[in-house]
Each structure stands twice: as structure tokens, then as C-alpha cells.
Coordinates of C-alpha atoms in Angstrom, one line a residue:
M115 CA -16.7 -8.9 3.2
A116 CA -15.4 -9.9 -0.2
A117 CA -17.7 -12.9 -0.4
E118 CA -20.7 -10.7 0.7
M119 CA -19.7 -8.2 -2.0
E120 CA -19.6 -10.8 -4.7
A121 CA -23.0 -12.1 -3.6
T122 CA -24.6 -8.6 -4.0
E123 CA -22.9 -7.5 -7.2
T124 CA -25.8 -8.9 -9.2
G125 CA -28.4 -7.6 -6.8
G126 CA -29.4 -4.5 -8.7
L127 CA -29.2 -1.0 -7.2
A128 CA -28.7 -2.3 -3.6
G129 CA -25.8 -4.4 -4.8
E130 CA -24.2 -1.5 -6.6
M131 CA -24.5 0.7 -3.5
E132 CA -22.8 -2.0 -1.4
V133 CA -20.0 -2.4 -3.8
E134 CA -19.5 1.4 -3.9
A135 CA -19.5 1.6 -0.1
Y136 CA -16.9 -1.2 0.1
R137 CA -14.8 0.7 -2.5
R138 CA -14.9 3.8 -0.4
L139 CA -14.4 2.2 3.0
F140 CA -11.7 -0.3 2.0
P141 CA -10.0 1.1 -1.1
L142 CA -6.9 -0.9 -0.8
A143 CA -8.7 -4.2 -0.3
F144 CA -11.0 -3.3 -3.2
L145 CA -8.0 -2.7 -5.4
E146 CA -6.2 -5.9 -4.3
R147 CA -9.3 -8.0 -4.9
H148 CA -9.1 -6.9 -8.6
L149 CA -5.4 -7.3 -8.8
R150 CA -5.7 -11.0 -7.8
E151 CA -7.6 -11.4 -11.0
S152 CA -5.0 -9.4 -13.0
V153 CA -7.5 -6.6 -13.7
R154 CA -8.0 -3.1 -12.4
P155 CA -11.2 -1.4 -11.1
D156 CA -11.6 0.4 -14.5
A157 CA -11.3 -3.0 -16.3
R158 CA -7.8 -2.4 -17.7
R159 CA -5.0 -4.9 -17.5
T160 CA -2.2 -3.9 -15.1
D161 CA 0.1 -3.1 -18.0
E162 CA -2.5 -1.2 -20.0
A163 CA -2.5 2.6 -20.4
R164 CA -5.4 4.7 -21.2
P165 CA -6.1 6.2 -24.7
I166 CA -4.6 9.6 -25.6
T167 CA -6.2 12.3 -27.8
V168 CA -4.2 15.3 -29.0
A169 CA -5.9 18.4 -30.6
L170 CA -3.7 21.1 -31.9
G171 CA -4.5 24.8 -32.0
A172 CA -6.9 24.8 -29.0
V173 CA -6.0 28.4 -28.1
S174 CA -6.4 30.8 -31.0
S175 CA -4.6 33.7 -29.3
A176 CA -1.5 31.6 -28.6
H177 CA 1.5 31.1 -30.9
G178 CA 1.3 27.4 -30.2
S179 CA -1.2 25.3 -28.3
A180 CA -2.6 21.8 -27.7
L181 CA -5.3 20.0 -25.8
V182 CA -4.5 16.5 -24.5
R183 CA -6.7 13.9 -23.0
L184 CA -5.2 10.9 -21.3
G185 CA -8.2 8.9 -20.1
D186 CA -10.1 11.5 -18.0
T187 CA -7.0 13.6 -17.4
A188 CA -7.1 16.7 -19.5
M189 CA -4.2 19.2 -20.1
L190 CA -4.2 22.4 -22.1
A191 CA -0.7 23.8 -23.1
S192 CA -0.3 27.3 -24.5
I193 CA 2.9 29.0 -25.7
K194 CA 3.2 32.8 -26.0
L195 CA 6.4 34.4 -27.5
E196 CA 8.0 37.7 -26.5
V197 CA 11.0 39.4 -27.8
M198 CA 13.8 39.7 -25.2
S199 CA 17.5 40.6 -24.9
P200 CA 19.5 37.4 -24.8
S201 CA 21.8 36.7 -21.9
Y202 CA 25.5 37.6 -22.1
E203 CA 26.4 33.9 -21.7
A204 CA 24.3 32.8 -24.6
P205 CA 23.9 35.7 -27.0
D206 CA 22.6 33.6 -29.8
E207 CA 20.0 31.6 -27.9
G208 CA 16.4 32.2 -26.8
S209 CA 14.9 30.8 -23.6
V210 CA 11.9 28.9 -22.3
A211 CA 9.9 29.5 -19.1
V212 CA 7.5 26.8 -17.9
E213 CA 4.6 27.1 -15.5
F214 CA 2.2 24.3 -14.6
H215 CA -1.2 25.3 -13.2
M216 CA -3.7 23.4 -11.2
P217 CA -6.9 25.5 -10.7
P218 CA -9.5 24.3 -8.3
I219 CA -11.7 23.2 -11.1
C220 CA -9.4 20.3 -12.0
S221 CA -9.8 18.3 -8.8
P222 CA -11.8 18.4 -5.5
V223 CA -8.5 18.1 -3.6
V224 CA -7.3 21.5 -4.9
R225 CA -8.6 24.3 -2.7
P226 CA -9.1 27.9 -3.9
G227 CA -6.2 30.2 -2.8
R228 CA -4.0 27.2 -1.9
P229 CA -1.8 26.1 -4.9
A230 CA -1.5 22.3 -5.2
E231 CA 1.8 21.1 -3.8
V232 CA 2.6 19.1 -6.9
A233 CA 2.3 22.1 -9.3
P234 CA 5.8 23.6 -8.8
V235 CA 7.3 20.1 -8.9
I236 CA 5.7 19.4 -12.3
S237 CA 6.7 22.9 -13.5
K238 CA 10.4 22.3 -12.6
T239 CA 10.5 18.7 -13.9
L240 CA 8.8 19.7 -17.2
E241 CA 11.4 22.4 -17.8
D242 CA 14.3 20.1 -16.9
I243 CA 13.0 17.4 -19.3
L244 CA 12.4 19.7 -22.2
M245 CA 15.9 21.1 -21.9
S246 CA 17.9 18.0 -21.0
S247 CA 16.2 15.8 -23.7
G248 CA 17.6 18.0 -26.5
M249 CA 14.1 18.4 -28.0
L250 CA 14.6 22.2 -28.5
N251 CA 17.4 24.0 -30.2
L252 CA 17.5 27.3 -28.4
K253 CA 19.6 28.8 -31.2
E254 CA 16.5 28.7 -33.4
L255 CA 14.8 31.1 -31.0
C256 CA 17.5 33.7 -31.8
L257 CA 16.5 36.7 -33.9
I258 CA 19.6 38.9 -33.9
S259 CA 22.7 37.6 -32.2
G260 CA 23.4 39.5 -29.0
K261 CA 20.4 41.8 -29.5
A262 CA 17.1 40.0 -29.7
S263 CA 15.7 36.5 -29.2
W264 CA 12.5 34.9 -28.3
L265 CA 11.3 34.0 -24.8
A266 CA 8.8 31.2 -25.0
Y267 CA 6.3 31.2 -22.1
L268 CA 4.9 27.7 -21.8
D269 CA 1.8 27.5 -19.6
V270 CA 0.2 24.1 -19.0
Y271 CA -3.2 24.0 -17.4
C272 CA -4.6 20.9 -15.8
L273 CA -8.3 21.0 -16.7
N274 CA -9.1 17.6 -15.0
A275 CA -6.8 15.6 -12.8
D276 CA -7.4 11.9 -13.0
G277 CA -3.8 10.6 -12.5
S278 CA -0.6 10.5 -14.5
L279 CA -0.5 14.3 -14.6
F280 CA 3.1 14.6 -15.6
D281 CA 2.7 12.2 -18.6
A282 CA -0.2 14.2 -19.9
A283 CA 1.5 17.6 -19.3
L284 CA 4.6 16.5 -21.1
I285 CA 2.7 15.3 -24.2
S286 CA 0.7 18.6 -24.3
A287 CA 3.9 20.6 -24.0
V288 CA 5.6 18.7 -26.9
A289 CA 2.5 19.1 -29.1
A290 CA 2.3 22.8 -28.4
F291 CA 5.9 23.3 -29.4
T292 CA 5.3 21.3 -32.6
H293 CA 2.3 23.5 -33.4
L294 CA 4.2 26.7 -32.6
E295 CA 4.4 29.3 -35.4
I296 CA 6.8 32.1 -34.8
P297 CA 5.5 35.6 -35.7
L298 CA 7.1 37.7 -38.4
V299 CA 9.4 40.5 -37.0
S300 CA 11.1 43.6 -38.3
V301 CA 13.7 46.0 -37.0
G302 CA 13.0 49.7 -36.8
D303 CA 15.4 52.5 -37.5
D304 CA 16.1 52.7 -33.7
G305 CA 17.0 49.0 -33.6
R306 CA 13.9 48.0 -31.9
V307 CA 12.5 44.6 -32.9
F308 CA 8.7 44.4 -33.3
T309 CA 6.2 41.8 -34.6
V310 CA 4.3 42.5 -37.7
G311 CA 1.1 41.3 -39.2
G312 CA 0.6 38.8 -42.0
N313 CA 0.3 41.4 -44.8
E314 CA 3.9 41.7 -45.9
G315 CA 3.1 44.0 -48.7
K316 CA 2.4 46.8 -46.2
I317 CA 5.4 46.2 -43.9
K318 CA 7.6 49.4 -43.7
Y319 CA 10.7 47.5 -42.6
E320 CA 12.2 44.3 -43.9
V321 CA 11.1 41.1 -42.2
V322 CA 14.1 39.4 -40.7
N323 CA 12.7 35.9 -40.1
R324 CA 10.6 35.1 -43.1
E325 CA 12.3 31.6 -43.3
K326 CA 12.2 30.8 -39.6
R327 CA 8.5 30.4 -38.8
K328 CA 8.8 26.9 -37.2
I329 CA 11.3 25.4 -34.9
T330 CA 12.9 22.0 -35.2
V331 CA 11.6 19.5 -32.7
T332 CA 13.8 16.4 -32.3
N333 CA 14.5 13.7 -29.6
I334 CA 10.9 14.0 -28.5
P335 CA 10.6 13.0 -24.8
F336 CA 7.7 10.8 -23.6
S337 CA 7.0 9.6 -20.1
L338 CA 5.1 6.7 -18.5
T339 CA 4.2 6.7 -14.9
C340 CA 3.7 3.3 -13.1
A341 CA 2.2 2.7 -9.7
L342 CA 4.1 0.0 -7.8
H343 CA 2.2 -2.2 -5.3
K344 CA 3.7 -5.4 -4.0
D345 CA 4.5 -7.5 -7.2
N346 CA 2.1 -5.4 -9.4
I347 CA 3.1 -2.6 -11.8
L348 CA 0.1 -0.5 -12.8
A349 CA 0.8 1.5 -15.9
D350 CA -0.7 5.0 -16.2
P351 CA -2.5 5.0 -12.8
T352 CA -5.7 6.9 -12.2
A353 CA -6.1 9.4 -9.4
E354 CA -7.9 6.8 -7.3
E355 CA -5.0 4.3 -7.7
E356 CA -2.4 7.0 -7.0
S357 CA -4.3 7.9 -3.7
I358 CA -4.1 4.2 -2.6
I359 CA -0.6 3.2 -3.8
E360 CA 2.2 5.2 -2.1
T361 CA 5.0 4.2 -4.6
S362 CA 5.3 5.3 -8.2
M363 CA 8.0 5.6 -10.9
T364 CA 8.1 7.8 -13.9
V365 CA 10.3 6.8 -16.9
V366 CA 11.1 9.4 -19.5
L367 CA 12.4 8.2 -22.9
D368 CA 13.3 10.0 -26.1
S369 CA 12.2 9.0 -29.6
S370 CA 15.2 6.6 -29.8
D371 CA 14.2 4.9 -26.6
Q372 CA 17.2 6.4 -24.8
I373 CA 16.5 7.1 -21.1
V374 CA 16.2 10.8 -20.3
S375 CA 15.1 10.5 -16.7
I376 CA 13.8 8.0 -14.1
Q377 CA 12.2 9.3 -11.0
K378 CA 10.7 7.3 -8.1
F379 CA 8.4 8.6 -5.5
G380 CA 7.7 7.1 -2.1
G381 CA 8.0 3.6 -0.8
A382 CA 11.0 1.3 -0.1
V383 CA 13.9 0.6 -2.4
T384 CA 12.8 -0.7 -5.8
S385 CA 14.4 -3.8 -7.3
M386 CA 16.3 -3.6 -10.5
A387 CA 13.9 -6.1 -12.0
T388 CA 11.0 -3.8 -11.3
I389 CA 12.9 -0.8 -12.8
K390 CA 13.6 -2.8 -16.0
D391 CA 10.0 -3.8 -16.2
C392 CA 8.9 -0.1 -16.0
I393 CA 11.4 0.8 -18.7
S394 CA 10.1 -2.0 -20.9
L395 CA 6.5 -0.8 -20.4
A396 CA 7.6 2.8 -21.3
K397 CA 9.2 1.6 -24.5
D398 CA 6.1 -0.4 -25.5
R399 CA 3.9 2.6 -24.8
R400 CA 6.2 5.0 -26.8
K401 CA 6.0 2.6 -29.8
K402 CA 2.2 2.6 -29.7
L403 CA 2.2 6.4 -29.5
R404 CA 4.8 7.0 -32.2
G405 CA 2.1 8.5 -34.5
I406 CA 1.3 11.2 -31.9
L407 CA 4.9 11.7 -30.8
S408 CA 6.2 12.1 -34.4
V409 CA 6.5 15.7 -35.6
E410 CA 5.0 14.8 -39.0
A411 CA 1.8 13.5 -37.4
M412 CA 1.4 16.5 -35.2
E413 CA 2.0 19.1 -38.0
V414 CA -1.5 19.0 -39.2
D415 CA -4.4 21.4 -39.6
S416 CA -5.0 23.4 -36.3
H417 CA -8.5 22.0 -36.0
S418 CA -7.6 18.3 -36.3
S419 CA -6.7 15.8 -33.6
D420 CA -5.0 12.4 -33.3
S421 CA -6.0 9.6 -31.0
V422 CA -4.1 6.5 -30.0
N423 CA -5.1 3.8 -27.6

């Protein structure tokens, strides 16, 4: 079948149709045929990730937002802030709530009325990584100790699902927090905290957070997902590759290349050599993306974008 496929690849439309039929009927054999030549169906090397584009300020009504494209995977992250009463255990801290959404428009495998099984998993993992990495200092979300703090609602929407969803979701979340601008607030005579507009000259009560409009973002986490098939490690797999290969590993590093998390999904026990190779690929990828991952690079005009291959 492979030889017949090779013979028809240059045969015009008929050849293209036969190649596509072979790809659909025998997806694993089609992939392995490419891997024998150290190339993937989309012409990437096995260790090559797709380009990333980050655009800040994609949602004008949000306090912070970012649109991220990782190849054909697209994520939109939006942050809305609300004033809340802090918990008794942490009276001088705010909090973060994370929700990952996969509407039917993002993939033909997501059915209307039936949430994708992966969505709650990504939601929980995103929240865990954002908290455990030390990226956010929740004390900076405090307004009045013991009385008022910010609750940041982070919603990440998958607009197009073409593999490595967690990687794209994490970058969009980081970018949205970097773009976040905290509203001005005042305290009324009754002690109620309320947000105010930008015209400070007409504010009846004193603004309590004029100097705290941005939050400090450090130890930025970045992840790389690798699909594992026999002796091959496929960095940043597409949805097609993920549907064929049962085993994958996601490595999360911070901006100092310290390991934040390693998660493996499916398959047999993975060798230590393979784990080290995945970590090495994640470090190389982080270095290539340091411009996007650095706070300085992302704190730009809300209509601009950065792209890194």
C-alpha cells in the first residue's frame, strides 16, 4: 500500500485523493511512514513546535485579555474582577477562579449540550499551575485587609482545537494576567467598596488603590506537550497526532527552567531517558519563547501582538 501510495503521489488529483484515503483509513501507518523519514505529516521535524502568536486586549470589556494562536489551535483568555470579602484564613489575599470552555464551534468532536470531558481537567490543571508556580502574589489582590479583596474570574475559551490545548490555554492565561489592569476603587461612608471611573476629579470618595493598577507576574510557567510513540517524541502534537498516539507527556517549567509539573497520560511506563528528553525539549522551547513569556514583552499596547516560531 505504501509503494502504491508513493507511485500515485505525483499523479495529480487522483493521487491526492488516494493519499487522503490512505491517511484516513490507516492513520497510524500513514504517520509511521513519515516518522521513518524523521518528518511529520505537516512537514515539521519531530522536535519542532508550531509558531505562537499572542495578541493582548482582545476583549475590550474585560479587565485583562489575550488571544493566542498555537498553529491552528486558538485560545481566548478573559479576566473579570469582582470585589469580595476575603476568607478568614487569608484576610489579606484575593483569589482566582479558573474555567476552561470548549464550545461546539472549536471541534467537530464536541457535541452541543455535552461538555468535552477534557474541559474540567484543563480547568483544574490550569488553576493548580497558576497557584503552585508562584506566578501570582494573591496579596496584591487585597484592597482592605480583612474587608475587601479582588476575585479574578479567568475564563479561557477554546476557539479552535488542533492539539496541545493545555499549552495554548496556559500561555493565554499568563498573557491575560500580564495585561490585567485593576480598576480604581473607593470606599463609601457605609464601608462599601465600589469601582469608579477614570475621571478622578469627579470622584466623591478617595481612591484607595491609585498605585496598585497592575499586579506583579513572576516565575512565569510554560508548558510543552509531547506525544510519545515508540522511539519518537513529537513536540506540540496536532489533534490528528493526538488522536492516533495514546501516550503523551506535558512538562511545565517556570522562567528559571525549574520543573513545576510533569504529567503523563496513557500508555506504558515511560523511561527516564524519554522523560529527560521531554524536559530538554521544553527548556529549548521556553528559551525560544522568552520574548513572549517575559512580562516586559507582553506589557505593550493593547492592540499589538507578538509572534514567535
